[in-house]
mmCIF file of C-alpha atoms in Angstrom:
data_model
loop_
_atom_site.group_PDB
_atom_site.id
_atom_site.type_symbol
_atom_site.label_atom_id
_atom_site.label_comp_id
_atom_site.label_asym_id
_atom_site.label_seq_id
_atom_site.Cartn_x
_atom_site.Cartn_y
_atom_site.Cartn_z
ATOM 1 C CA MET A 1 5.623 -9.213 -5.142
ATOM 2 C CA ASN A 2 6.183 -12.110 -2.704
ATOM 3 C CA ASN A 3 3.536 -14.725 -1.940
ATOM 4 C CA THR A 4 2.702 -13.562 1.558
ATOM 5 C CA ALA A 5 1.953 -9.950 0.514
ATOM 6 C CA PHE A 6 -0.018 -11.105 -2.535
ATOM 7 C CA GLY A 7 -2.073 -13.578 -0.458
ATOM 8 C CA VAL A 8 -2.939 -10.995 2.177
ATOM 9 C CA GLN A 9 -4.000 -8.504 -0.537
ATOM 10 C CA LEU A 10 -5.971 -11.169 -2.358
ATOM 11 C CA VAL A 11 -7.862 -12.043 0.850
ATOM 12 C CA GLY A 12 -8.508 -8.294 1.351
ATOM 13 C CA TRP A 13 -9.935 -7.783 -2.121
ATOM 14 C CA GLY A 14 -12.041 -10.935 -1.777
ATOM 15 C CA LEU A 15 -13.452 -9.684 1.469
ATOM 16 C CA VAL A 16 -14.280 -6.265 -0.105
ATOM 17 C CA ILE A 17 -15.983 -7.791 -3.170
ATOM 18 C CA PHE A 18 -17.759 -10.807 -1.684
ATOM 19 C CA GLY A 19 -18.563 -9.100 1.585
ATOM 20 C CA THR A 20 -20.236 -6.260 -0.331
ATOM 21 C CA VAL A 21 -22.280 -8.591 -2.571
ATOM 22 C CA PHE A 22 -23.263 -10.822 0.383
ATOM 23 C CA SER A 23 -24.341 -7.744 2.388
ATOM 24 C CA ILE A 24 -26.475 -6.457 -0.499
ATOM 25 C CA ALA A 25 -28.078 -9.867 -0.840
ATOM 26 C CA VAL A 26 -28.836 -10.066 2.882
ATOM 27 C CA ALA A 27 -30.309 -6.529 2.815
ATOM 28 C CA VAL A 28 -32.500 -7.332 -0.140
ATOM 29 C CA ASN A 29 -33.769 -10.570 1.334
ATOM 30 C CA ALA A 30 -34.333 -9.195 4.855
ATOM 31 C CA GLY A 31 -35.736 -5.850 3.580
ATOM 32 C CA ASN A 32 -33.456 -4.084 6.052
ATOM 33 C CA GLN A 33 -31.099 -1.564 4.501
ATOM 34 C CA VAL A 34 -29.318 -0.776 7.815
ATOM 35 C CA THR A 35 -28.063 -4.314 8.103
ATOM 36 C CA GLY A 36 -26.810 -4.305 4.538
ATOM 37 C CA LEU A 37 -25.118 -0.939 4.940
ATOM 38 C CA ALA A 38 -23.412 -2.039 8.145
ATOM 39 C CA GLY A 39 -22.146 -5.236 6.464
ATOM 40 C CA ILE A 40 -20.782 -3.236 3.469
ATOM 41 C CA ILE A 41 -19.014 -0.811 5.822
ATOM 42 C CA VAL A 42 -17.440 -3.621 7.884
ATOM 43 C CA SER A 43 -16.378 -5.702 4.905
ATOM 44 C CA VAL A 44 -14.855 -2.747 3.008
ATOM 45 C CA ALA A 45 -13.070 -1.492 6.153
ATOM 46 C CA LEU A 46 -11.569 -4.920 7.002
ATOM 47 C CA GLY A 47 -10.725 -5.582 3.357
ATOM 48 C CA THR A 48 -8.971 -2.200 3.022
ATOM 49 C CA LEU A 49 -6.963 -2.920 6.201
ATOM 50 C CA LEU A 50 -5.836 -6.256 4.792
ATOM 51 C CA ILE A 51 -4.861 -4.701 1.440
ATOM 52 C CA GLY A 52 -2.822 -2.042 3.260
ATOM 53 C CA PHE A 53 -1.265 -4.662 5.480
ATOM 54 C CA GLY A 54 -0.234 -6.650 2.374
ATOM 55 C CA GLU A 55 1.337 -3.499 0.916
ATOM 56 C CA ILE A 56 3.295 -2.900 4.147
ATOM 57 C CA ILE A 57 4.577 -6.524 4.084
ATOM 58 C CA TYR A 58 5.655 -6.024 0.464
ATOM 59 C CA LEU A 59 7.473 -2.737 1.190
ATOM 60 C CA VAL A 60 9.281 -4.108 4.264
ATOM 61 C CA ASN A 61 10.394 -7.182 2.327
ATOM 62 C CA LYS A 62 11.617 -5.002 -0.476
ATOM 63 C CA LEU A 63 13.659 -2.859 1.894
ATOM 64 C CA VAL A 64 15.123 -5.894 3.592
ATOM 65 C CA GLU A 65 15.829 -7.562 0.289
ATOM 66 C CA ASN A 66 17.699 -4.559 -1.137
ATOM 67 C CA LYS A 67 19.247 -3.588 2.176
ATOM 68 C CA ILE A 68 18.403 0.059 1.515
ATOM 69 C CA ALA A 69 17.785 2.355 4.386
ATOM 70 C CA PRO A 70 15.097 4.875 3.582
ATOM 71 C CA ALA A 71 17.327 7.818 4.418
ATOM 72 C CA ASP A 72 20.172 6.545 2.236
ATOM 73 C CA SER A 73 18.038 6.417 -0.875
ATOM 74 C CA MET A 74 16.996 10.075 -0.423
ATOM 75 C CA ILE A 75 20.401 11.675 0.082
ATOM 76 C CA ALA A 76 22.411 12.539 -3.022
ATOM 77 C CA PRO A 77 26.151 11.895 -2.772
ATOM 78 C CA VAL A 78 28.261 15.034 -2.434
ATOM 79 C CA ASN A 79 31.610 15.076 -4.201
ATOM 80 C CA SER A 80 34.015 17.785 -3.087
ATOM 81 C CA THR A 81 35.860 17.793 -6.434
ATOM 82 C CA ASP A 82 32.736 18.849 -8.328
ATOM 83 C CA GLU A 83 32.594 22.316 -6.862
ATOM 84 C CA ALA A 84 32.232 25.047 -9.456
ATOM 85 C CA GLU A 85 35.183 27.254 -9.896
ATOM 86 C CA ALA A 86 35.176 30.739 -11.311
ATOM 87 C CA PRO A 87 36.548 30.847 -14.864
ATOM 88 C CA GLU A 88 39.912 32.477 -15.267
ATOM 89 C CA GLU A 89 39.859 35.891 -16.784
ATOM 90 C CA SER A 90 42.017 36.559 -19.836
ATOM 91 C CA ASN A 91 43.134 40.066 -20.759
#
């Protein structure tokens, strides 16, 4: 995995984990569960977007690096000499 994709995913995971912990701490101190729940939802949503964006960066770099078109990797080569022939009958 390249450094850019890893860094973006690391920031995403950090946002998910620390955002959730921070939101719970704020909710406990303020005594307001709605604020804590909103903070958890926002931090998990943004963190998940960053993790997915990092995965997209990784996959695009892998495709460019290997110069593989997605359709080319899914099509099996067809060889005209491999066609099955009926066995010859012997009397």
